[in-house]
Amino acid sequence: MALSRASCQCGALTLEASADADICIACNCSACQKRTGSAFATVAYIPKSAVSINGEQMSWSRKAESGRDVENYFCPHCGTTVYWTLDFRPEHVGVLIGAFDSPRPDPSRVVWAKEKRPWVSFPAEFESFPEGSPTPRQ
Ligand SMILES: [Zn+2]
Ligand SMILES: [Zn+2]
């Protein structure tokens, strides 16, 4: 069982995980592009029972294109999103992979491939879905 730590840019919001992720994804949806200011988001889904969160945070929720609710949690000082929760995956916390201090896990699944920027490509062995993951169990 790995102990990993994630934090915002200024360090006011931190998260500790005492278990590895069950699944790591790269999400190409347009909302992730908007939120990150980049081409896609990478997220590690860690069992909720293994996650502890410290520090100040704010949250903002939105309805995803899939119709699922997404709640983004971010530092009120520097604005970095450290994690999100989904009603679709109530047993998991989605930790933004870029927020990990070390080691950073790697994704193995691509979601919302239909909104992927044309210049982005992922390794052929990554599992790929045109929209979101089909079931929360995997
Ligand atoms: Zn911060
Ligand atoms: Zn997304």
PDB file of C-alpha atoms and ligand atoms in Angstrom:
ATOM      1  CA  MET A   1       0.000   0.000   0.000  1.00  0.00           C
ATOM      2  CA  ALA A   2       1.531   3.262  -1.133  1.00  0.00           C
ATOM      3  CA  LEU A   3       1.354   6.523   0.751  1.00  0.00           C
ATOM      4  CA  SER A   4       1.158   9.433  -1.604  1.00  0.00           C
ATOM      5  CA  ARG A   5       0.569  13.111  -1.163  1.00  0.00           C
ATOM      6  CA  ALA A   6      -1.018  15.725  -3.370  1.00  0.00           C
ATOM      7  CA  SER A   7      -1.210  19.475  -2.844  1.00  0.00           C
ATOM      8  CA  CYS A   8      -2.169  22.774  -4.435  1.00  0.00           C
ATOM      9  CA  GLN A   9       0.487  25.136  -5.766  1.00  0.00           C
ATOM     10  CA  CYS A  10       0.717  27.231  -2.575  1.00  0.00           C
ATOM     11  CA  GLY A  11       0.550  24.241  -0.236  1.00  0.00           C
ATOM     12  CA  ALA A  12      -2.522  25.335   1.771  1.00  0.00           C
ATOM     13  CA  LEU A  13      -4.632  22.374   0.619  1.00  0.00           C
ATOM     14  CA  THR A  14      -3.121  18.919   0.921  1.00  0.00           C
ATOM     15  CA  LEU A  15      -4.371  15.392   0.464  1.00  0.00           C
ATOM     16  CA  GLU A  16      -2.891  12.097   1.601  1.00  0.00           C
ATOM     17  CA  ALA A  17      -3.731   8.746   0.089  1.00  0.00           C
ATOM     18  CA  SER A  18      -2.857   5.482   1.796  1.00  0.00           C
ATOM     19  CA  ALA A  19      -3.914   3.296  -1.129  1.00  0.00           C
ATOM     20  CA  ASP A  20      -3.107   3.165  -4.802  1.00  0.00           C
ATOM     21  CA  ALA A  21      -5.574   4.306  -7.420  1.00  0.00           C
ATOM     22  CA  ASP A  22      -8.053   1.756  -8.768  1.00  0.00           C
ATOM     23  CA  ILE A  23      -8.084   3.465 -12.156  1.00  0.00           C
ATOM     24  CA  CYS A  24      -6.275   6.431 -13.697  1.00  0.00           C
ATOM     25  CA  ILE A  25      -7.797   8.290 -16.621  1.00  0.00           C
ATOM     26  CA  ALA A  26      -7.008  11.014 -19.104  1.00  0.00           C
ATOM     27  CA  CYS A  27     -10.207  12.994 -19.745  1.00  0.00           C
ATOM     28  CA  ASN A  28     -10.402  14.944 -22.984  1.00  0.00           C
ATOM     29  CA  CYS A  29     -13.842  16.504 -22.469  1.00  0.00           C
ATOM     30  CA  SER A  30     -14.240  20.188 -23.277  1.00  0.00           C
ATOM     31  CA  ALA A  31     -14.988  21.012 -19.614  1.00  0.00           C
ATOM     32  CA  CYS A  32     -11.631  19.518 -18.554  1.00  0.00           C
ATOM     33  CA  GLN A  33      -9.943  21.531 -21.289  1.00  0.00           C
ATOM     34  CA  LYS A  34     -11.629  24.666 -19.935  1.00  0.00           C
ATOM     35  CA  ARG A  35     -10.798  23.908 -16.302  1.00  0.00           C
ATOM     36  CA  THR A  36      -7.141  23.096 -16.890  1.00  0.00           C
ATOM     37  CA  GLY A  37      -6.451  25.555 -19.686  1.00  0.00           C
ATOM     38  CA  SER A  38      -4.846  22.569 -21.382  1.00  0.00           C
ATOM     39  CA  ALA A  39      -5.766  19.697 -23.685  1.00  0.00           C
ATOM     40  CA  PHE A  40      -6.907  17.113 -21.140  1.00  0.00           C
ATOM     41  CA  ALA A  41      -7.025  16.289 -17.430  1.00  0.00           C
ATOM     42  CA  THR A  42      -5.438  13.276 -15.741  1.00  0.00           C
ATOM     43  CA  VAL A  43      -7.145  11.848 -12.659  1.00  0.00           C
ATOM     44  CA  ALA A  44      -6.394   8.982 -10.251  1.00  0.00           C
ATOM     45  CA  TYR A  45      -9.491   7.414  -8.642  1.00  0.00           C
ATOM     46  CA  ILE A  46      -8.485   6.425  -5.110  1.00  0.00           C
ATOM     47  CA  PRO A  47     -10.807   4.672  -2.624  1.00  0.00           C
ATOM     48  CA  LYS A  48     -12.442   7.358  -0.498  1.00  0.00           C
ATOM     49  CA  SER A  49     -11.680   5.477   2.732  1.00  0.00           C
ATOM     50  CA  ALA A  50      -7.930   5.822   2.002  1.00  0.00           C
ATOM     51  CA  VAL A  51      -7.958   9.594   1.460  1.00  0.00           C
ATOM     52  CA  SER A  52      -7.537  12.353   4.030  1.00  0.00           C
ATOM     53  CA  ILE A  53      -7.795  16.027   3.192  1.00  0.00           C
ATOM     54  CA  ASN A  54      -6.316  18.934   5.112  1.00  0.00           C
ATOM     55  CA  GLY A  55      -6.502  22.683   4.770  1.00  0.00           C
ATOM     56  CA  GLU A  56      -8.903  25.218   3.365  1.00  0.00           C
ATOM     57  CA  GLN A  57     -10.876  24.390   0.293  1.00  0.00           C
ATOM     58  CA  MET A  58     -13.715  25.626  -1.828  1.00  0.00           C
ATOM     59  CA  SER A  59     -15.806  23.629  -4.227  1.00  0.00           C
ATOM     60  CA  TRP A  60     -17.791  24.182  -7.365  1.00  0.00           C
ATOM     61  CA  SER A  61     -20.083  21.685  -8.977  1.00  0.00           C
ATOM     62  CA  ARG A  62     -21.210  21.266 -12.515  1.00  0.00           C
ATOM     63  CA  LYS A  63     -23.285  18.900 -14.564  1.00  0.00           C
ATOM     64  CA  ALA A  64     -21.022  16.958 -16.898  1.00  0.00           C
ATOM     65  CA  GLU A  65     -21.923  16.367 -20.532  1.00  0.00           C
ATOM     66  CA  SER A  66     -22.736  12.798 -19.485  1.00  0.00           C
ATOM     67  CA  GLY A  67     -25.358  14.184 -17.086  1.00  0.00           C
ATOM     68  CA  ARG A  68     -23.251  13.137 -14.099  1.00  0.00           C
ATOM     69  CA  ASP A  69     -22.490  15.614 -11.293  1.00  0.00           C
ATOM     70  CA  VAL A  70     -18.868  16.638 -10.826  1.00  0.00           C
ATOM     71  CA  GLU A  71     -17.703  18.587  -7.777  1.00  0.00           C
ATOM     72  CA  ASN A  72     -14.303  20.264  -8.110  1.00  0.00           C
ATOM     73  CA  TYR A  73     -12.352  21.081  -4.928  1.00  0.00           C
ATOM     74  CA  PHE A  74      -9.728  23.791  -5.067  1.00  0.00           C
ATOM     75  CA  CYS A  75      -7.554  25.993  -2.896  1.00  0.00           C
ATOM     76  CA  PRO A  76      -9.188  29.398  -2.196  1.00  0.00           C
ATOM     77  CA  HIS A  77      -5.749  31.078  -2.241  1.00  0.00           C
ATOM     78  CA  CYS A  78      -4.053  29.799  -5.380  1.00  0.00           C
ATOM     79  CA  GLY A  79      -7.037  28.274  -7.194  1.00  0.00           C
ATOM     80  CA  THR A  80      -5.430  24.904  -7.913  1.00  0.00           C
ATOM     81  CA  THR A  81      -7.924  22.053  -8.177  1.00  0.00           C
ATOM     82  CA  VAL A  82      -6.575  19.144  -6.120  1.00  0.00           C
ATOM     83  CA  TYR A  83      -9.418  16.660  -6.461  1.00  0.00           C
ATOM     84  CA  TRP A  84     -12.953  16.084  -7.640  1.00  0.00           C
ATOM     85  CA  THR A  85     -15.797  13.833  -6.677  1.00  0.00           C
ATOM     86  CA  LEU A  86     -18.382  12.289  -8.992  1.00  0.00           C
ATOM     87  CA  ASP A  87     -21.843  11.048  -8.126  1.00  0.00           C
ATOM     88  CA  PHE A  88     -21.006   8.286 -10.639  1.00  0.00           C
ATOM     89  CA  ARG A  89     -18.126   7.035  -8.419  1.00  0.00           C
ATOM     90  CA  PRO A  90     -19.306   7.561  -4.831  1.00  0.00           C
ATOM     91  CA  GLU A  91     -16.610   5.225  -3.462  1.00  0.00           C
ATOM     92  CA  HIS A  92     -13.732   7.202  -4.971  1.00  0.00           C
ATOM     93  CA  VAL A  93     -11.968  10.537  -4.790  1.00  0.00           C
ATOM     94  CA  GLY A  94     -10.564  11.678  -8.139  1.00  0.00           C
ATOM     95  CA  VAL A  95      -7.153  13.177  -7.397  1.00  0.00           C
ATOM     96  CA  LEU A  96      -5.722  15.343 -10.173  1.00  0.00           C
ATOM     97  CA  ILE A  97      -2.519  13.596 -11.173  1.00  0.00           C
ATOM     98  CA  GLY A  98      -0.615  16.845 -11.692  1.00  0.00           C
ATOM     99  CA  ALA A  99      -1.295  17.730  -8.037  1.00  0.00           C
ATOM    100  CA  PHE A 100       0.644  14.720  -6.722  1.00  0.00           C
ATOM    101  CA  ASP A 101       3.966  15.663  -5.166  1.00  0.00           C
ATOM    102  CA  SER A 102       5.457  12.235  -5.869  1.00  0.00           C
ATOM    103  CA  PRO A 103       5.185   9.656  -7.162  1.00  0.00           C
ATOM    104  CA  ARG A 104       2.719  10.604  -9.889  1.00  0.00           C
ATOM    105  CA  PRO A 105       0.660   7.674 -11.162  1.00  0.00           C
ATOM    106  CA  ASP A 106       0.131   7.278 -14.912  1.00  0.00           C
ATOM    107  CA  PRO A 107      -3.187   6.976 -16.703  1.00  0.00           C
ATOM    108  CA  SER A 108      -4.111   3.812 -18.574  1.00  0.00           C
ATOM    109  CA  ARG A 109      -7.522   4.837 -19.874  1.00  0.00           C
ATOM    110  CA  VAL A 110      -8.681   7.605 -22.195  1.00  0.00           C
ATOM    111  CA  VAL A 111     -12.194   9.010 -21.789  1.00  0.00           C
ATOM    112  CA  TRP A 112     -14.105  11.501 -23.942  1.00  0.00           C
ATOM    113  CA  ALA A 113     -11.835  10.549 -26.836  1.00  0.00           C
ATOM    114  CA  LYS A 114     -14.354  12.090 -29.214  1.00  0.00           C
ATOM    115  CA  GLU A 115     -13.416  15.557 -27.884  1.00  0.00           C
ATOM    116  CA  LYS A 116      -9.656  14.917 -27.954  1.00  0.00           C
ATOM    117  CA  ARG A 117      -7.558  17.604 -29.629  1.00  0.00           C
ATOM    118  CA  PRO A 118      -6.374  16.293 -33.006  1.00  0.00           C
ATOM    119  CA  TRP A 119      -2.687  16.661 -32.120  1.00  0.00           C
ATOM    120  CA  VAL A 120      -2.972  14.608 -28.920  1.00  0.00           C
ATOM    121  CA  SER A 121      -2.215  10.895 -29.081  1.00  0.00           C
ATOM    122  CA  PHE A 122      -2.053   8.292 -26.346  1.00  0.00           C
ATOM    123  CA  PRO A 123      -0.248   4.929 -26.288  1.00  0.00           C
ATOM    124  CA  ALA A 124      -2.126   2.224 -28.204  1.00  0.00           C
ATOM    125  CA  GLU A 125      -2.326   0.011 -25.093  1.00  0.00           C
ATOM    126  CA  PHE A 126      -4.470   2.602 -23.289  1.00  0.00           C
ATOM    127  CA  GLU A 127      -8.099   1.580 -23.155  1.00  0.00           C
ATOM    128  CA  SER A 128     -10.167   4.258 -24.911  1.00  0.00           C
ATOM    129  CA  PHE A 129     -13.811   5.301 -24.706  1.00  0.00           C
ATOM    130  CA  PRO A 130     -15.514   7.884 -26.950  1.00  0.00           C
ATOM    131  CA  GLU A 131     -17.409   9.226 -23.907  1.00  0.00           C
ATOM    132  CA  GLY A 132     -17.134   8.533 -20.154  1.00  0.00           C
ATOM    133  CA  SER A 133     -16.199   5.236 -18.483  1.00  0.00           C
ATOM    134  CA  PRO A 134     -19.079   2.796 -18.949  1.00  0.00           C
ATOM    135  CA  THR A 135     -19.288   1.592 -15.343  1.00  0.00           C
ATOM    136  CA  PRO A 136     -18.051   2.929 -12.001  1.00  0.00           C
ATOM    137  CA  ARG A 137     -16.850  -0.518 -10.961  1.00  0.00           C
ATOM    138  CA  GLN A 138     -13.833  -0.491 -13.239  1.00  0.00           C
TER     139      GLN A 138
HETATM  140 ZN    ZN B   1      -3.098  26.830  -2.724  1.00  0.00          ZN
HETATM  141 ZN    ZN B   2     -13.367  15.769 -18.437  1.00  0.00          ZN
END
